[in-house]
Coordinates of C-alpha atoms and ligand atoms in Angstrom, one line a residue:
M1 CA 118.7 135.8 164.0
P2 CA 115.7 137.3 164.4
Q3 CA 114.1 135.1 167.3
L4 CA 110.9 132.3 166.4
N5 CA 107.5 133.7 166.1
T6 CA 104.7 133.4 163.1
T7 CA 106.3 136.4 161.0
N8 CA 109.3 134.8 161.0
L9 CA 109.0 131.2 161.0
S10 CA 108.8 132.1 156.8
T11 CA 112.7 132.7 157.0
L12 CA 113.6 129.1 158.5
P13 CA 116.6 127.3 156.8
G14 CA 115.2 124.2 155.1
N15 CA 116.6 122.0 157.3
V16 CA 113.9 123.4 160.1
G17 CA 110.2 121.3 160.0
V18 CA 107.4 124.7 159.7
P19 CA 103.4 124.3 160.3
G20 CA 102.5 123.6 156.8
Y21 CA 99.1 124.2 157.9
D22 CA 97.3 128.1 158.4
R23 CA 97.3 128.9 162.1
S24 CA 95.5 131.6 161.7
Q25 CA 92.3 129.0 161.4
V26 CA 93.0 127.3 163.9
T27 CA 90.7 127.1 166.7
T28 CA 90.8 126.1 170.4
G29 CA 89.5 122.8 171.8
I30 CA 92.2 121.7 174.7
V31 CA 92.9 123.5 177.7
H32 CA 96.1 122.6 178.9
F33 CA 97.6 122.5 181.9
G34 CA 101.5 122.1 182.9
V35 CA 103.5 123.5 179.5
G36 CA 105.9 121.9 180.6
G37 CA 109.2 120.1 178.5
F38 CA 106.4 116.8 178.6
H39 CA 103.3 118.6 176.6
R40 CA 105.0 120.1 174.5
A41 CA 107.4 116.7 173.1
H42 CA 104.4 114.9 173.5
Q43 CA 100.4 116.1 173.3
A44 CA 101.2 118.8 171.5
M45 CA 103.8 117.0 168.4
Y46 CA 100.3 114.6 168.3
L47 CA 98.0 116.6 167.4
D48 CA 100.6 119.3 165.4
R49 CA 101.1 116.1 162.9
L50 CA 97.4 115.9 163.0
M51 CA 97.1 119.6 161.3
N52 CA 99.8 119.1 159.0
A53 CA 97.7 116.9 157.4
G54 CA 95.0 119.0 156.9
K55 CA 92.7 117.7 160.3
A56 CA 92.2 118.4 163.9
L57 CA 92.7 122.1 163.5
D58 CA 90.0 122.2 165.5
W59 CA 91.8 121.1 168.5
G60 CA 94.6 124.1 169.1
I61 CA 96.1 124.0 172.7
C62 CA 95.4 126.6 175.0
G63 CA 98.1 126.5 177.4
I64 CA 97.6 126.6 181.2
G65 CA 99.9 128.0 183.6
V66 CA 98.8 128.3 187.5
L67 CA 102.3 127.6 189.1
P68 CA 103.9 130.9 190.0
H69 CA 107.2 130.1 188.1
D70 CA 105.6 129.6 184.7
K71 CA 105.3 133.2 184.4
K72 CA 108.4 132.4 182.5
M73 CA 106.5 129.8 180.1
A74 CA 104.0 133.0 180.1
D75 CA 106.3 134.9 178.5
V76 CA 108.0 133.3 175.9
M77 CA 104.6 131.7 175.1
A78 CA 103.4 135.2 174.3
E79 CA 107.4 136.5 173.0
Q80 CA 106.9 134.1 170.8
D81 CA 103.6 133.3 169.9
C82 CA 102.5 129.7 171.6
L83 CA 105.6 128.4 168.8
Y84 CA 108.7 126.7 169.8
T85 CA 111.2 124.3 167.9
L86 CA 111.0 120.0 169.0
L87 CA 114.5 119.0 168.8
L88 CA 114.7 115.0 168.2
K89 CA 117.7 113.7 169.3
H90 CA 118.4 110.3 167.5
P91 CA 121.4 107.7 168.8
D92 CA 123.5 108.4 165.9
G93 CA 123.8 111.7 166.7
T94 CA 121.5 113.1 164.3
R95 CA 119.3 115.5 165.0
E96 CA 116.6 116.5 163.9
A97 CA 113.9 120.2 164.4
R98 CA 110.2 120.5 163.6
V99 CA 108.8 124.2 164.9
I100 CA 105.4 122.8 166.9
G101 CA 102.0 125.7 165.8
S102 CA 99.8 123.2 167.9
V103 CA 99.7 125.3 170.8
T104 CA 97.6 128.8 169.6
E105 CA 97.2 130.6 173.5
F106 CA 98.2 130.7 176.5
L107 CA 97.5 132.1 179.9
F108 CA 99.2 132.2 183.1
A109 CA 95.5 131.6 185.5
P110 CA 98.1 134.0 188.7
A111 CA 97.2 136.8 186.9
D112 CA 93.9 136.0 185.4
P113 CA 92.1 132.7 187.2
G114 CA 88.3 134.4 185.7
A115 CA 90.0 134.1 182.1
V116 CA 91.3 130.9 182.5
I117 CA 87.7 129.9 184.2
E118 CA 86.0 131.5 181.1
K119 CA 88.5 129.6 179.0
M120 CA 87.2 125.6 179.8
A121 CA 83.4 126.3 180.5
S122 CA 83.3 126.8 177.0
P123 CA 81.3 124.9 174.7
D124 CA 84.8 125.2 171.9
T125 CA 86.8 123.3 174.9
R126 CA 86.2 119.6 174.7
I127 CA 89.1 117.8 176.8
V128 CA 91.2 120.1 180.1
S129 CA 94.7 118.3 180.1
L130 CA 97.4 117.9 182.4
T131 CA 100.5 117.6 183.2
V132 CA 101.6 118.3 186.2
T133 CA 103.2 116.1 187.7
E134 CA 102.5 112.9 190.0
G135 CA 102.7 115.9 193.2
G136 CA 99.5 118.0 191.1
Y137 CA 97.5 115.3 192.2
N138 CA 97.6 116.2 195.9
F139 CA 96.5 112.9 197.2
H140 CA 98.0 111.0 200.0
H141 CA 100.9 108.3 199.6
V142 CA 99.6 105.5 201.1
T143 CA 95.7 106.5 202.1
G144 CA 95.5 107.5 198.9
E145 CA 92.7 110.4 199.7
F146 CA 92.8 113.5 198.9
D147 CA 94.6 116.1 201.2
A148 CA 92.5 118.2 201.7
G149 CA 94.7 119.9 204.4
N150 CA 97.0 121.2 201.2
P151 CA 96.7 124.9 202.3
D152 CA 96.2 126.1 198.2
V153 CA 93.1 123.2 198.6
V154 CA 91.6 125.5 201.9
H155 CA 92.4 128.1 199.8
D156 CA 90.2 127.6 197.0
L157 CA 87.8 125.5 199.3
S158 CA 87.1 129.2 200.8
P159 CA 83.5 130.8 199.4
N160 CA 84.1 133.4 196.8
A161 CA 88.0 132.2 196.2
A162 CA 89.7 133.2 193.2
P163 CA 90.8 130.0 193.1
R164 CA 95.3 128.9 193.0
T165 CA 94.7 125.3 192.0
T166 CA 94.0 123.5 188.9
F167 CA 91.2 121.6 191.0
G168 CA 89.7 124.9 192.5
L169 CA 89.4 126.4 188.3
V170 CA 88.1 122.5 186.6
A171 CA 85.3 122.8 189.4
E172 CA 84.4 126.3 188.9
A173 CA 84.4 125.8 184.8
L174 CA 82.6 122.8 185.3
A175 CA 80.5 124.6 187.5
R176 CA 79.1 127.5 185.1
R177 CA 78.7 124.2 182.1
R178 CA 76.3 122.8 183.7
A179 CA 74.5 125.7 185.1
R180 CA 74.0 127.2 180.9
G181 CA 72.9 123.3 180.3
I182 CA 76.9 122.6 178.4
E183 CA 77.7 119.4 178.3
P184 CA 81.0 119.1 180.3
F185 CA 84.7 119.0 178.3
T186 CA 87.0 115.7 179.2
V187 CA 89.8 115.3 182.2
M188 CA 92.5 113.5 179.9
S189 CA 95.5 113.1 182.1
C190 CA 98.9 112.8 180.8
D191 CA 100.8 112.0 183.9
N192 CA 103.0 109.1 185.0
I193 CA 100.8 108.1 187.3
Q194 CA 99.1 104.2 187.5
G195 CA 95.5 104.9 186.6
N196 CA 95.4 108.1 185.7
G197 CA 92.1 109.0 184.6
D198 CA 90.4 106.9 187.4
V199 CA 93.0 109.2 189.9
A200 CA 91.9 112.2 188.1
K201 CA 88.2 111.6 188.7
K202 CA 88.9 110.9 192.8
M203 CA 90.9 114.1 193.2
F204 CA 89.0 116.4 190.9
T205 CA 85.1 115.1 192.8
A206 CA 86.4 115.2 195.7
F207 CA 87.5 118.4 196.0
A208 CA 84.7 119.6 194.1
A209 CA 82.1 117.6 196.7
L210 CA 83.9 119.5 199.3
K211 CA 83.4 122.5 197.9
D212 CA 79.4 121.6 196.9
P213 CA 78.5 117.7 196.9
E214 CA 75.5 118.6 194.3
L215 CA 78.4 119.2 191.9
G216 CA 80.6 116.3 193.3
A217 CA 77.8 114.1 192.8
W218 CA 77.3 115.5 189.5
M219 CA 80.6 115.6 187.7
R220 CA 80.9 111.4 189.2
D221 CA 78.4 110.8 186.7
N222 CA 79.3 112.7 183.5
V223 CA 82.3 114.0 183.5
A224 CA 84.7 111.3 181.0
F225 CA 88.3 110.6 182.5
P226 CA 89.9 108.7 180.1
N227 CA 93.5 106.9 181.0
S228 CA 96.8 107.1 179.7
M229 CA 99.7 105.3 179.0
V230 CA 102.5 107.7 177.9
D231 CA 105.9 108.4 177.0
R232 CA 109.1 110.1 175.1
I233 CA 111.8 110.9 177.6
T234 CA 112.3 114.2 177.6
P235 CA 115.2 115.9 179.4
V236 CA 114.9 119.6 181.4
T237 CA 115.8 122.0 178.5
T238 CA 119.2 123.2 178.8
D239 CA 121.7 126.5 177.6
E240 CA 122.9 124.3 175.5
D241 CA 120.1 123.1 173.7
R242 CA 119.5 126.7 172.5
S243 CA 122.9 127.4 171.5
A244 CA 122.6 123.7 169.9
I245 CA 119.8 125.0 168.0
A246 CA 120.5 128.5 166.6
K247 CA 124.0 127.3 165.3
E248 CA 122.8 124.0 163.4
F249 CA 119.0 125.1 162.6
G250 CA 118.8 128.9 162.9
V251 CA 116.5 129.1 165.1
V252 CA 116.5 131.6 167.8
D253 CA 114.5 129.7 170.2
Q254 CA 114.3 130.9 174.5
W255 CA 112.0 127.9 175.2
P256 CA 112.8 125.3 173.5
V257 CA 112.5 121.0 173.9
V258 CA 115.0 117.7 173.1
C259 CA 113.6 114.6 173.4
E260 CA 114.3 110.9 172.2
P261 CA 112.8 109.3 169.4
F262 CA 111.0 107.2 170.6
E263 CA 107.1 107.8 171.1
Q264 CA 104.2 106.2 172.7
W265 CA 101.0 107.1 173.3
V266 CA 98.1 104.4 174.4
L267 CA 94.5 106.6 175.5
E268 CA 91.6 104.8 176.9
D269 CA 88.6 105.8 174.0
T270 CA 86.3 107.4 176.2
F271 CA 85.6 111.1 174.9
P272 CA 82.0 111.5 175.1
L273 CA 82.5 115.8 173.0
G274 CA 84.8 114.0 170.7
R275 CA 88.7 114.0 170.5
P276 CA 90.8 115.3 167.5
P277 CA 92.0 111.6 165.3
Y278 CA 94.1 110.5 167.6
E279 CA 94.6 106.7 165.8
D280 CA 96.3 108.8 162.5
A281 CA 98.8 110.4 164.5
G282 CA 100.4 107.2 165.9
V283 CA 98.1 107.0 168.7
Q284 CA 96.7 103.4 169.9
L285 CA 93.1 103.9 171.3
V286 CA 92.2 100.6 173.6
E287 CA 89.7 99.9 175.9
D288 CA 91.9 98.7 178.5
V289 CA 95.6 101.0 178.8
E290 CA 96.0 98.4 182.5
P291 CA 98.5 96.2 181.6
Y292 CA 100.1 98.8 179.3
E293 CA 100.3 101.3 182.1
L294 CA 101.0 98.9 184.8
M295 CA 104.7 98.0 181.8
K296 CA 105.5 101.1 181.5
L297 CA 105.6 102.0 185.3
R298 CA 107.2 99.3 186.8
L299 CA 109.3 98.6 183.9
L300 CA 110.3 102.1 182.7
N301 CA 109.8 104.2 185.3
A302 CA 110.7 102.4 187.8
T303 CA 114.5 101.4 186.4
H304 CA 114.8 105.2 186.3
Q305 CA 114.8 104.9 190.0
G306 CA 116.6 101.5 190.0
L307 CA 119.6 103.6 187.5
C308 CA 119.8 107.6 189.1
Y309 CA 120.5 106.8 192.4
F310 CA 123.0 103.8 192.5
G311 CA 124.4 105.9 189.2
Y312 CA 124.4 109.4 191.5
L313 CA 126.3 107.9 194.2
A314 CA 129.3 106.0 191.5
G315 CA 129.9 109.2 190.3
Y316 CA 127.5 109.2 186.9
R317 CA 125.6 112.4 186.6
Y318 CA 123.6 111.5 183.3
A319 CA 121.4 108.4 182.9
H320 CA 123.4 107.1 179.0
E321 CA 126.9 107.1 181.7
A322 CA 125.7 105.0 183.9
A323 CA 123.2 102.5 181.2
Q324 CA 125.6 101.5 179.4
D325 CA 128.0 100.7 181.8
P326 CA 126.9 96.3 181.1
L327 CA 126.6 95.7 185.0
F328 CA 123.9 98.7 185.6
A329 CA 122.4 97.1 182.4
T330 CA 122.6 94.3 184.3
F331 CA 121.3 94.8 187.4
L332 CA 118.0 97.3 185.6
L333 CA 116.9 93.6 182.9
D334 CA 117.6 91.7 186.3
Y335 CA 115.2 93.4 188.4
M336 CA 112.5 93.7 185.0
D337 CA 113.2 89.8 184.8
H338 CA 112.2 88.7 188.6
E339 CA 110.8 90.9 189.7
G340 CA 108.6 94.4 187.5
G341 CA 107.9 91.8 185.3
P342 CA 106.6 89.1 187.0
T343 CA 104.2 91.8 188.7
L344 CA 102.0 92.4 185.0
S345 CA 99.5 91.6 183.0
P346 CA 99.8 89.4 179.9
L347 CA 99.9 92.5 176.8
P348 CA 99.2 90.7 173.6
G349 CA 101.3 91.8 170.8
V350 CA 103.7 93.5 173.3
D351 CA 106.6 91.5 172.6
L352 CA 108.1 91.9 176.2
P353 CA 111.6 91.4 175.6
L354 CA 112.6 93.4 173.3
Y355 CA 110.9 95.9 175.3
K356 CA 113.4 95.1 178.5
Q357 CA 115.9 95.2 176.1
T358 CA 114.3 99.3 174.2
L359 CA 115.3 100.2 177.0
I360 CA 117.9 100.1 178.4
E361 CA 119.3 101.4 174.5
R362 CA 116.9 104.0 175.5
Y363 CA 118.4 105.2 178.5
S364 CA 122.1 104.5 176.8
N365 CA 121.0 107.2 174.1
E366 CA 124.6 109.4 174.4
H367 CA 122.5 112.9 172.2
V368 CA 120.0 113.1 174.8
R369 CA 121.8 113.3 177.6
D370 CA 119.1 113.2 180.2
T371 CA 120.6 114.0 184.0
L372 CA 120.4 111.7 187.4
A373 CA 119.0 114.4 188.6
R374 CA 115.8 114.6 186.8
L375 CA 115.4 110.8 188.4
C376 CA 116.1 111.8 191.9
A377 CA 113.7 114.4 192.2
E378 CA 110.5 113.9 193.6
S379 CA 111.8 110.4 194.6
S380 CA 108.5 110.6 197.2
D381 CA 106.5 111.3 194.6
R382 CA 107.6 108.1 192.6
I383 CA 109.0 105.5 194.5
P384 CA 105.7 105.1 196.6
K385 CA 103.6 104.9 193.5
W386 CA 106.2 102.8 191.2
L387 CA 108.5 100.8 193.0
V388 CA 106.0 100.3 195.9
P389 CA 103.3 98.3 194.3
V390 CA 105.9 95.6 193.3
I391 CA 107.7 95.4 196.3
R392 CA 103.8 94.3 198.1
I393 CA 102.4 92.0 194.9
N394 CA 105.6 90.3 195.2
L395 CA 105.9 90.3 199.4
A396 CA 102.1 88.5 199.0
N397 CA 102.5 86.3 196.1
D398 CA 107.0 85.3 198.4
G399 CA 108.1 87.0 194.8
E400 CA 111.7 88.0 194.7
I401 CA 112.3 91.8 196.2
A402 CA 115.7 91.8 197.2
R403 CA 116.8 94.9 194.0
S404 CA 113.1 96.2 194.7
A405 CA 114.5 96.4 198.5
G406 CA 118.4 97.8 197.2
I407 CA 117.0 100.2 194.8
V408 CA 114.7 101.6 198.3
A409 CA 118.2 101.8 199.9
S410 CA 119.5 103.5 197.3
W411 CA 117.3 106.3 198.0
A412 CA 117.9 106.2 201.4
R413 CA 121.4 106.2 200.6
Y414 CA 121.2 109.2 198.6
A415 CA 119.2 110.8 200.6
E416 CA 121.9 111.6 203.4
G417 CA 123.3 114.3 200.9
T418 CA 126.8 113.3 199.8
D419 CA 127.7 111.1 197.1
E420 CA 131.4 108.5 197.6
S421 CA 134.0 111.5 197.6
G422 CA 131.6 112.8 200.0
Q423 CA 130.4 115.7 197.3
P424 CA 126.7 117.8 198.4
I425 CA 124.0 116.8 196.1
E426 CA 121.5 118.4 196.1
V427 CA 118.1 116.8 197.2
V428 CA 115.1 118.3 195.3
D429 CA 111.9 116.7 197.0
R430 CA 108.7 117.9 198.7
L431 CA 109.8 116.0 201.7
K432 CA 113.0 116.8 201.2
E433 CA 113.8 117.8 205.3
P434 CA 111.8 114.9 206.4
L435 CA 113.8 112.4 205.1
M436 CA 117.1 113.8 205.1
A437 CA 116.2 114.2 208.9
A438 CA 115.8 110.6 208.8
A439 CA 119.0 109.6 206.0
A440 CA 121.1 111.2 208.5
K441 CA 119.9 108.7 211.5
Q442 CA 120.5 106.3 210.0
H443 CA 123.6 105.1 210.5
G444 CA 122.8 104.5 214.1
D445 CA 119.2 103.9 214.1
K446 CA 119.7 101.1 210.7
L447 CA 115.5 101.7 210.0
A448 CA 115.3 105.2 210.2
F449 CA 114.7 105.9 206.4
L450 CA 111.3 103.1 205.9
R451 CA 110.0 104.4 209.2
N452 CA 108.6 107.1 207.5
R453 CA 104.9 105.5 206.6
D454 CA 103.6 108.5 204.7
V455 CA 105.7 107.0 202.3
F456 CA 106.3 103.6 202.6
G457 CA 102.9 102.1 204.8
D458 CA 104.2 98.7 206.7
L459 CA 107.8 98.0 205.0
V460 CA 108.8 98.6 207.8
D461 CA 107.6 95.6 209.4
N462 CA 108.1 93.4 207.3
A463 CA 111.0 91.6 208.0
R464 CA 112.2 89.7 205.1
F465 CA 111.7 93.1 202.8
T466 CA 113.5 94.9 206.1
Q467 CA 116.7 92.5 205.6
A468 CA 116.8 92.8 201.7
Y469 CA 117.0 96.7 202.2
L470 CA 119.8 96.3 205.2
R471 CA 121.7 94.5 203.4
T472 CA 122.2 96.6 200.8
L473 CA 122.1 99.7 202.6
D474 CA 124.8 97.7 204.8
T475 CA 127.2 97.8 201.8
L476 CA 126.7 101.2 200.2
H477 CA 127.8 102.2 203.3
D478 CA 130.3 99.7 204.1
K479 CA 131.5 98.9 199.9
G480 CA 129.7 101.8 198.3
A481 CA 126.9 101.4 194.8
R482 CA 129.5 99.5 192.7
A483 CA 130.1 97.1 194.9
A484 CA 126.3 97.6 196.4
V485 CA 125.0 96.6 192.3
E486 CA 127.8 93.7 191.8
A487 CA 126.0 91.8 195.0
L488 CA 122.2 92.4 193.4
V489 CA 123.6 91.3 190.8
A490 CA 125.6 88.5 191.6
L491 CA 121.9 87.0 193.2
D492 CA 120.9 85.8 189.5
Ligands
NAD1 N1 109.6 114.0 180.6 C1 109.9 113.0 180.6 O1 110.6 112.0 180.0 C2 107.8 112.7 180.5 C3 107.2 111.2 179.8 C4 105.8 110.9 180.0 C5 105.3 111.7 181.0 N2 105.6 112.5 181.7 C6 105.0 112.9 182.7 O2 104.4 114.2 182.9 C7 105.2 115.0 183.8 C8 105.3 116.5 183.7 O3 106.6 116.4 182.9 P1 107.3 117.4 182.3 O4 108.5 116.3 181.4 O5 107.0 118.4 181.2 O6 108.1 118.8 183.7 P2 108.3 120.2 184.0 O7 108.9 120.6 185.0 O8 108.9 120.5 182.6 O9 106.7 120.2 183.5 C9 105.8 121.1 184.2 C10 104.6 121.4 184.8 O10 103.2 121.1 185.6 C11 103.6 122.1 186.1 N3 102.8 121.4 187.6 C12 103.2 121.2 188.6 N4 102.8 120.7 189.5 C13 102.1 121.1 189.3 C14 100.8 121.9 190.8 N5 100.6 121.1 191.5 N6 99.4 122.3 189.6 C15 99.8 122.8 188.3 N7 100.9 122.4 187.8 C16 101.6 121.8 188.0 C17 104.8 123.1 186.7 O11 104.1 124.7 186.7 C18 104.7 122.9 185.2 O12 104.1 123.8 183.5 C19 106.1 114.1 184.4 O13 105.8 114.0 185.9 C20 105.7 112.9 184.4 O14 104.3 112.8 184.8 C21 107.3 113.4 181.1
44H2 O1 108.6 112.4 184.8 P1 108.3 111.8 186.0 O2 108.4 112.6 187.5 O3 107.1 111.2 185.7 O4 109.2 110.0 186.0 C1 110.8 110.5 185.5 C2 111.2 110.1 184.3 O5 110.8 108.1 184.7 C3 109.9 109.8 183.5 O6 109.4 111.6 182.8 C4 110.4 109.4 182.6 O7 111.2 110.0 181.3 C5 109.6 109.0 181.1 O8 108.5 108.3 182.2 C6 109.4 108.9 180.0 O9 108.2 108.8 179.2

């Protein structure tokens, strides 16, 4: 079986969708940072859909890898002419495979930062988009300010340094456009961050201002940073997925993407240099994204955290295993009804009870095989952004907080690094060391984990919160995760 590339595209079996457009005619209009699973399952898929309808052929994507581990993606992209397979896994077990053709170039920044800068400086580039994870925005969780102490940022701020970070690369490209009289591109964040465009604006302009105050001011006044809400559960690709795609669809693909069938993208329509006709592909273009973002982050992303630590400690390893357990599903629905939901703004036209129920159904799709380990990773980037705001609002409004406090306690127990059968847990977090050290102390000093003010701010000083937190932490220690969830469900 030949490997996926342009030459072999026409030999693929009939059950695999392939680009129906001439890729040699596609020109680059978008430069994308963070070509991981999600970008390839979401934004690149929407563009491929448009291109198959004969539209947006001047909006091809040039992918950029910034981190050393992105070399692997660069190599695969080079070998496969940037083609990859997107495999949709339906709840009834049926699968759909399509080769996506909208990514047409890939540049690995560490090998040639100058080429990346020139690609963005080119007038053809009208959008620079991002899926660089929550950590990629480099802001302090409590102050919300740009972290100028990050060693790579310090490097990029030194005179004549070849940029290593997205900030350094983007700022230099914008400086060149400004010097050459070329209008700035739009920076489109597609990460799971509340006000992702606003946060991107704050961080990119803060970096630029440190480098050159005039450039920072010019960016603040001239560069558009639309906000967006993005949604499609995209687990990490496994070897099993690679083999299944080869066996069932006859495609040898080194790095396919698998995902659920659900898709949603709500986007603020602020693109001074134009944009692809996304609305023709099913994207919702709106004036104000915030209500949609809050709904997604405080219901979907927060319940992912509600599922993952309790579920892992109770012995589950996949999201569907925990979500199919009626106790866990009830807990998540209770959290949404009593804590996450009441903090949301009105959402005209959205059936919120249906949205919540659909989340449980999406998590329960056993074919997606999303791992709890993926959901437990980088918690210190997630809990402060998705759950802590819910807690703060409910504390201020005298709302309910027991379930949210329980989720924080489940993270604290998970960070002890062993599950309930004594098996080690591989904690993946850039703050792993301080968090695990704090969790190790909490049998004696019960609030040790919460004292990390860089993550939780002053929550540890709030007696109503700490009481609820300790109630679940004690139950986790004394009786285990299942009993702790039962106690939270009994509150209803
Ligand atoms: N996977 C999902 O289900 C999903 C759904 C909606 C939104 N998202 C958003 O997309 C992001 C990426 O998810 P993914 O599944 O593609 O992850 P991934 O690990 O497959 O890809 C992440 C990419 O971001 C890059 N990256 C990480 N930190 C960076 C940094 N500091 N600077 C530059 N590049 C950096 C990585 O090198 C990689 O290329 C998530 O963090 C989230 O914000 C993901
Ligand atoms: O990818 P993250 O780190 O933003 O969050 C983990 C999951 O909650 C997230 O990936 C969801 O699967 C996704 O947001 C669904 O659209």
